[in-house]
mmCIF file of C-alpha atoms and ligand atoms in Angstrom:
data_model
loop_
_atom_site.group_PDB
_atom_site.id
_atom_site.type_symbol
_atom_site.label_atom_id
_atom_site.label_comp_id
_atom_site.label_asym_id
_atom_site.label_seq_id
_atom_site.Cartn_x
_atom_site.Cartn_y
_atom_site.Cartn_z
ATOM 1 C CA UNK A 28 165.022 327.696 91.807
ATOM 2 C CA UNK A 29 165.835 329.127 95.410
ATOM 3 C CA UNK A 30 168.204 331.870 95.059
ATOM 4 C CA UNK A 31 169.722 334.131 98.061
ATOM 5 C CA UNK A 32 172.122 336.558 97.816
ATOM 6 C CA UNK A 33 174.522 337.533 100.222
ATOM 7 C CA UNK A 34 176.278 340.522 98.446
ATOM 8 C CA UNK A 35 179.124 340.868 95.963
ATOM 9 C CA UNK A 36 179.329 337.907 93.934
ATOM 10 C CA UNK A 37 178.149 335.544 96.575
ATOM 11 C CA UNK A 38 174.657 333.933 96.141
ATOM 12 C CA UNK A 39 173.222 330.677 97.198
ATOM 13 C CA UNK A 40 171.299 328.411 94.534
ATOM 14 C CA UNK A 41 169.108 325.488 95.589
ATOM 15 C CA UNK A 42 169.625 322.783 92.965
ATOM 16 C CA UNK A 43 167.914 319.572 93.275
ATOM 17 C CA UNK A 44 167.821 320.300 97.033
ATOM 18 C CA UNK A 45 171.223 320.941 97.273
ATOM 19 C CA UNK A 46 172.410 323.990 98.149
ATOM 20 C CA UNK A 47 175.423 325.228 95.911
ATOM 21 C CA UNK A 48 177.100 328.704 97.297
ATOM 22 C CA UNK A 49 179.287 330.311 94.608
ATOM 23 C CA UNK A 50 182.084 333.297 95.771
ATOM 24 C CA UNK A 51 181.813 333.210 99.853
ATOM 25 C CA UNK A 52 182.857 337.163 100.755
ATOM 26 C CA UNK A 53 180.494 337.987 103.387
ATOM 27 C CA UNK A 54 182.262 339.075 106.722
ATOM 28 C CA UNK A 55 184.643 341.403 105.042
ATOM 29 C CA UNK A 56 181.824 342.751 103.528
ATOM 30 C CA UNK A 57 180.434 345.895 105.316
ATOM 31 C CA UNK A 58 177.252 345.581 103.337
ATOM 32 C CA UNK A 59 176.477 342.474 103.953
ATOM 33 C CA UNK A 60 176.774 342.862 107.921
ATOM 34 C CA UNK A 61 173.151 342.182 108.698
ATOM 35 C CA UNK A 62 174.174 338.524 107.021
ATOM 36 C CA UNK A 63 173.910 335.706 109.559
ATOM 37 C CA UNK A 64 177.483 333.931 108.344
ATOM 38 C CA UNK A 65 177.398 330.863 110.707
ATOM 39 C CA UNK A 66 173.706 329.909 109.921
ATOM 40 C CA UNK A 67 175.326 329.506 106.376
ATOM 41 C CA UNK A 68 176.075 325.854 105.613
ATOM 42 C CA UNK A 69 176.262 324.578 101.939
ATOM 43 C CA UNK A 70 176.286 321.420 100.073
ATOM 44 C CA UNK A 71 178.893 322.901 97.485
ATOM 45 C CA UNK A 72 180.844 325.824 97.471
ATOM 46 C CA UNK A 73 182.078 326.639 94.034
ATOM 47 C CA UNK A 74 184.821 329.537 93.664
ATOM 48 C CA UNK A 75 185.416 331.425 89.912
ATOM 49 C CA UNK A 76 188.992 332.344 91.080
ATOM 50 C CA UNK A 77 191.097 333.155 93.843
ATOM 51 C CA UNK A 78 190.750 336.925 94.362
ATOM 52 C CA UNK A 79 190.108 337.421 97.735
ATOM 53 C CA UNK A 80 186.538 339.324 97.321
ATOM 54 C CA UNK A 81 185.460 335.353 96.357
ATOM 55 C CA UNK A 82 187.257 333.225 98.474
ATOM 56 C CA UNK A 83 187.769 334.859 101.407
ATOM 57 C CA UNK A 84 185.359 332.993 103.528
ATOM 58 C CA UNK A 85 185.855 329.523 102.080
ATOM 59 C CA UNK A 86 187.790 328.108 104.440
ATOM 60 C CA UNK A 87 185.711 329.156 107.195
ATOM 61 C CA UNK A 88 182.920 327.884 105.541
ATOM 62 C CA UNK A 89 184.367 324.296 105.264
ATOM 63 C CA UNK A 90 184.454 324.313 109.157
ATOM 64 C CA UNK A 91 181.097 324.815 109.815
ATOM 65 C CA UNK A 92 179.460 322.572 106.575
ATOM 66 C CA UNK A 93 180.705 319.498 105.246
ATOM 67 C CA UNK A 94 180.797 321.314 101.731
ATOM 68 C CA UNK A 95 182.272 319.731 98.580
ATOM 69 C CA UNK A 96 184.537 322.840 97.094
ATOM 70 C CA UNK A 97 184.784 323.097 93.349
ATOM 71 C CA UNK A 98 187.459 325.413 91.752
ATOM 72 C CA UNK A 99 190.072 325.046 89.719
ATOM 73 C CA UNK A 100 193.084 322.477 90.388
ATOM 74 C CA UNK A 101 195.247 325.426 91.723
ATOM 75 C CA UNK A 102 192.808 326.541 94.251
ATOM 76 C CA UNK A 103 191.708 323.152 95.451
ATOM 77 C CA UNK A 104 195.072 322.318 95.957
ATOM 78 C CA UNK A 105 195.377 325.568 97.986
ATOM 79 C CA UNK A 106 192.208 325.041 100.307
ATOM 80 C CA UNK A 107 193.304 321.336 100.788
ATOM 81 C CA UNK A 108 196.623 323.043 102.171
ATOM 82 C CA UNK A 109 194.573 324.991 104.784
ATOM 83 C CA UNK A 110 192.837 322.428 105.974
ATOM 84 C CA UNK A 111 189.529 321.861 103.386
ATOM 85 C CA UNK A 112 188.892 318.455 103.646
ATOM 86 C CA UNK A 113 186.225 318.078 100.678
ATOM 87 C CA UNK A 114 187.227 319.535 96.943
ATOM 88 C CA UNK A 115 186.790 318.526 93.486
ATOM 89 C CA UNK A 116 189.339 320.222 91.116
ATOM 90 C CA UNK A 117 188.346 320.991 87.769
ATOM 91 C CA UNK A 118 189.755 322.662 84.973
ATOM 92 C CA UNK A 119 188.758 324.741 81.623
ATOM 93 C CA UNK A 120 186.812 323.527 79.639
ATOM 94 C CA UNK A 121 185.910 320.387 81.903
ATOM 95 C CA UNK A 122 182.493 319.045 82.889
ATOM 96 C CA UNK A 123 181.587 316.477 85.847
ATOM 97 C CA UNK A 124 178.017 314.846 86.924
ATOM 98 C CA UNK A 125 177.401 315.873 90.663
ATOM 99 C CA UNK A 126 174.469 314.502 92.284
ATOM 100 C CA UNK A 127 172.727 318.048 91.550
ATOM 101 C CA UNK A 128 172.917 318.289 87.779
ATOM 102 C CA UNK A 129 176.830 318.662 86.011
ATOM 103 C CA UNK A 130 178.975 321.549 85.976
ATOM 104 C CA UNK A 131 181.186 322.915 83.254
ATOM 105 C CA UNK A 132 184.279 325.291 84.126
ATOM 106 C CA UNK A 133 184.019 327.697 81.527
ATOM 107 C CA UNK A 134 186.627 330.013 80.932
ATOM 108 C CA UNK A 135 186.785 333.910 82.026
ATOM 109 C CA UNK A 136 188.940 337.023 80.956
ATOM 110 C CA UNK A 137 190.379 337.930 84.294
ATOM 111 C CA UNK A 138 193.206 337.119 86.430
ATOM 112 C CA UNK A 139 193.501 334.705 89.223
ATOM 113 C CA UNK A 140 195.707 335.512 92.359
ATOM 114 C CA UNK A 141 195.059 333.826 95.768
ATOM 115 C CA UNK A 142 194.626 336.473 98.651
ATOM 116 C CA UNK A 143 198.927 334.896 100.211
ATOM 117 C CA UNK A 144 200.140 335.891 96.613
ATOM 118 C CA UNK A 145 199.975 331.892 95.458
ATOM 119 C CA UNK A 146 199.353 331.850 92.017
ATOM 120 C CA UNK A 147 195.705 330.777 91.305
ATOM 121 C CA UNK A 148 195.711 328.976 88.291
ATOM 122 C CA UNK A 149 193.372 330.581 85.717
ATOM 123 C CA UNK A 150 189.934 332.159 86.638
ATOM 124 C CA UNK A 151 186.466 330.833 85.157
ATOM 125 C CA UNK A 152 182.784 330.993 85.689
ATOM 126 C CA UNK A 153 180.497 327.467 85.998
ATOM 127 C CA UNK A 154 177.772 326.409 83.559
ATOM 128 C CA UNK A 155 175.159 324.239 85.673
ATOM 129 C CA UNK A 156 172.591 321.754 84.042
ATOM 130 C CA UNK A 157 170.102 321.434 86.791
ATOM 131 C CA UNK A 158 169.034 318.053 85.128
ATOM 132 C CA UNK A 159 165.353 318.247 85.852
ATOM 133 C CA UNK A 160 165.368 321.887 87.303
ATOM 134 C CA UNK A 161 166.724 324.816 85.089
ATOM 135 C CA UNK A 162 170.206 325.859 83.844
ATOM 136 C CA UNK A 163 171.917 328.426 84.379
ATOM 137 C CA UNK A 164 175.602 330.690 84.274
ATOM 138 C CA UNK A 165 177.586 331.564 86.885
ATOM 139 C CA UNK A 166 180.309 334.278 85.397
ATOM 140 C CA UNK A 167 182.370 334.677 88.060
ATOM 141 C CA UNK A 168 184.710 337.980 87.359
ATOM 142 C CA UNK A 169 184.989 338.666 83.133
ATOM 143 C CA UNK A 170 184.939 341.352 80.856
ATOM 144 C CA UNK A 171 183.013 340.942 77.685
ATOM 145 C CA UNK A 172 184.831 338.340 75.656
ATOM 146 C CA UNK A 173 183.898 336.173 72.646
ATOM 147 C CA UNK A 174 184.435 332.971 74.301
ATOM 148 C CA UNK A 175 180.505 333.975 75.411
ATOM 149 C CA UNK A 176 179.560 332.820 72.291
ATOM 150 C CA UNK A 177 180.435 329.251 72.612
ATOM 151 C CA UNK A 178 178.052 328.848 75.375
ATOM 152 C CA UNK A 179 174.968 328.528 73.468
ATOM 153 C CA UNK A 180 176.490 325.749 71.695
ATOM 154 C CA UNK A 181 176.914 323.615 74.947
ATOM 155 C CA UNK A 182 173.944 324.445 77.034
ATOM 156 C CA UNK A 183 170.421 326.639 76.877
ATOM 157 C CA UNK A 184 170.452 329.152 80.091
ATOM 158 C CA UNK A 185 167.158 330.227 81.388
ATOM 159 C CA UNK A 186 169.355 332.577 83.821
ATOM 160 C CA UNK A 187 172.709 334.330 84.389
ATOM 161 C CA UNK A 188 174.769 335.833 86.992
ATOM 162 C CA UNK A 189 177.246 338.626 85.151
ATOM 163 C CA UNK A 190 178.939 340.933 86.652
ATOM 164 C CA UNK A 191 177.991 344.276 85.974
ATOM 165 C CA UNK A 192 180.047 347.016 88.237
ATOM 166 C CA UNK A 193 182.788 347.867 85.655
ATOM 167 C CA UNK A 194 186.300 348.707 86.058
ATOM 168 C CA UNK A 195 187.404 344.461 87.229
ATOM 169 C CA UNK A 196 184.740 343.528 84.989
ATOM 170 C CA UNK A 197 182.405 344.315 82.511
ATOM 171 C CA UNK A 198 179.992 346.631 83.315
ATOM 172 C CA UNK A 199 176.197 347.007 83.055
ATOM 173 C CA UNK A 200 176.819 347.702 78.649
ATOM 174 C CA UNK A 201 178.829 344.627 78.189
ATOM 175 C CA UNK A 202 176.636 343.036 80.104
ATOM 176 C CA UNK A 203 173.362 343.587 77.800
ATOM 177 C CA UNK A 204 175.821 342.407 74.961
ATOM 178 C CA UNK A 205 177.235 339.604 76.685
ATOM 179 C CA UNK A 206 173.817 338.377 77.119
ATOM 180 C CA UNK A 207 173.199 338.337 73.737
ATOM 181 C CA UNK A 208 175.815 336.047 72.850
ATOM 182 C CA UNK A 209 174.916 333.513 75.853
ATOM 183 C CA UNK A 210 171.204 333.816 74.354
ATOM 184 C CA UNK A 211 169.330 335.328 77.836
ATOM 185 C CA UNK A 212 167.189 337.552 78.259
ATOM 186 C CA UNK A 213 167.129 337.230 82.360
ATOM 187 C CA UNK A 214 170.441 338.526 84.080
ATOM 188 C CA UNK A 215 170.699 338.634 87.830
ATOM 189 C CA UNK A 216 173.418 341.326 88.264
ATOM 190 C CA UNK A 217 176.373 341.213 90.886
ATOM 191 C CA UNK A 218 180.326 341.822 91.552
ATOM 192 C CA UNK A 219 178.438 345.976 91.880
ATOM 193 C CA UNK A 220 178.727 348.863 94.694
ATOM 194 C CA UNK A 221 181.079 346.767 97.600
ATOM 195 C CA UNK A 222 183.706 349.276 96.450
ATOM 196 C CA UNK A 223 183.527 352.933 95.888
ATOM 197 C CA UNK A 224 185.009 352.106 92.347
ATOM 198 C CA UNK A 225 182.184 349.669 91.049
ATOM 199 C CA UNK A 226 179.460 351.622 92.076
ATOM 200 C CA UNK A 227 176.830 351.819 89.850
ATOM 201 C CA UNK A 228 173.414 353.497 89.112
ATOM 202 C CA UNK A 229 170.982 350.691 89.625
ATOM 203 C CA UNK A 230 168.044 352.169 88.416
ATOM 204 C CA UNK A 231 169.280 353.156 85.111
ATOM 205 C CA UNK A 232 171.307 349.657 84.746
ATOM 206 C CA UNK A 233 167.734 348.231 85.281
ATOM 207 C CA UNK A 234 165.627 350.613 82.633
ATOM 208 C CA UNK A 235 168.893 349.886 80.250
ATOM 209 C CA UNK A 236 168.016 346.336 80.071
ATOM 210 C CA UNK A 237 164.211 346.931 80.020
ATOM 211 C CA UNK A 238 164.486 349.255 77.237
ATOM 212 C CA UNK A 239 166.350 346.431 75.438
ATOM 213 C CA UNK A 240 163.731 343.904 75.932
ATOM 214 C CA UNK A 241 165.840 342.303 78.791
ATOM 215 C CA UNK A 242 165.338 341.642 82.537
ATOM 216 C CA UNK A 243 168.130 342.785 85.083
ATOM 217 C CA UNK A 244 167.501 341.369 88.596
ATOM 218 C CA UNK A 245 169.246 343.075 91.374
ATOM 219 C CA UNK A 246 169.082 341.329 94.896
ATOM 220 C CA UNK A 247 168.821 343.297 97.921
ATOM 221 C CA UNK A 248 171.710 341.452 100.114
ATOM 222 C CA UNK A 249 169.817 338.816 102.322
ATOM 223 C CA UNK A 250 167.190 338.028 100.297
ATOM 224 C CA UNK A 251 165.917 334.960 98.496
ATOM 225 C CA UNK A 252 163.809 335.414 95.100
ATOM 226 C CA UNK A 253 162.395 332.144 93.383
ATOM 227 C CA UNK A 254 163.258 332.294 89.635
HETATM 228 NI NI1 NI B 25 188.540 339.040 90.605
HETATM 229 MN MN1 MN B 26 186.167 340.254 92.078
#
């Protein structure tokens, strides 16, 4: 699979030839300047929750794509208001058959605001079955929480996106334990070093998971990796 990252929690995953972009922050972003925003035009844009470090380019987005936006019924409803044209509302707990592969909205210990103080509804992370490609875990914003554990039951991941920059969200520690109970051993890190208070040491996040027989993958912001 065809991943690029364009910093924070904001990567782009080519499933089934359809590209799916999960958390748009990019121009607020000062590290992800060198990003070329309007060549950026998804199939899907899926969004965890409504904090504005994951949403805050969505609407832009959906006027230069003809995107599809997943979320949750709360923050379809609230894109619809400005002007998003395409959504699918979802819920916990709920799974749908796109023309990609299906997505479940699995749940995530956070909170879910939208950036005009509407109330979000409540914030998750999406499970995608890639059909014939692989599967994998989007995590959105979560601590560690034993609601992890249920996932193995539903799905087997050959990849993860967790957050890993503390203090929101779980940090790199959790993170190594959280991927125990998903059962994966290959982590592609995010939601780390946009702000002064989730910076993190990325070398010794990386030997922590080697040393545990795991891999941590950390995306410079711009590039693509196939995985
Ligand atoms: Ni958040
Ligand atoms: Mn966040």
């Amino acid at each position: 699979m065809q991943i690029t990252y364009y910093g924070h929690a904001c990567f782009e995953v080519k499933v089934n030839n359809k590209k799916l972009l999960f958390d748009p922050y990019i121009t607020p972003n000062k590290l992800a300047e060198h990003i070329d925003f309007k060549s950026i035009k998804p199939d899907y844009v899926l969004i965890s929750h409504g904090h504005s470090d994951h949403i805050a380019d969505a609407v832009a987005i959906s006027k230069q794509s003809d995107a599809i936006f997943i979320s949750n019924f709360e923050i379809t409803n609230w894109l619809s208001a400005k002007g998003v044209k395409n959504v699918h509302p979802m819920n916990l707990g709920g799974s749908f058959d796109f023309d990609f592969g299906s997505v479940k909205f699995f749940s995530a210990q956070h909170s879910s605001s939208l950036p005009d103080g509407s109330y979000g509804g409540n914030p998750g992370g999406f499970l995608i079955k890639g059909n014939h490609e692989r599967n994998f875990y989007f995590a959105g914003d979560t601590g560690l929480t034993y609601d992890l554990k249920l996932i193995r039951e539903y799905i087997s991941i050959d990849f993860a996106f967790l957050p890993i920059g503390n203090n929101f969200t779980m940090g790199v520690d959790n993170a190594m334990i959280a991927s125990e109970f998903i059962n994966c051993d290959k982590i592609i890190g995010m939601h780390y070093d946009t702000f002064d208070i989730i910076k993190i040491d990325k070398e010794v996040a990386v030997e922590k998971f080697n040393r545990a027989g795991k891999e941590l993958i950390l995306f410079k912001i711009g590039e693509t990796i196939n995985i």
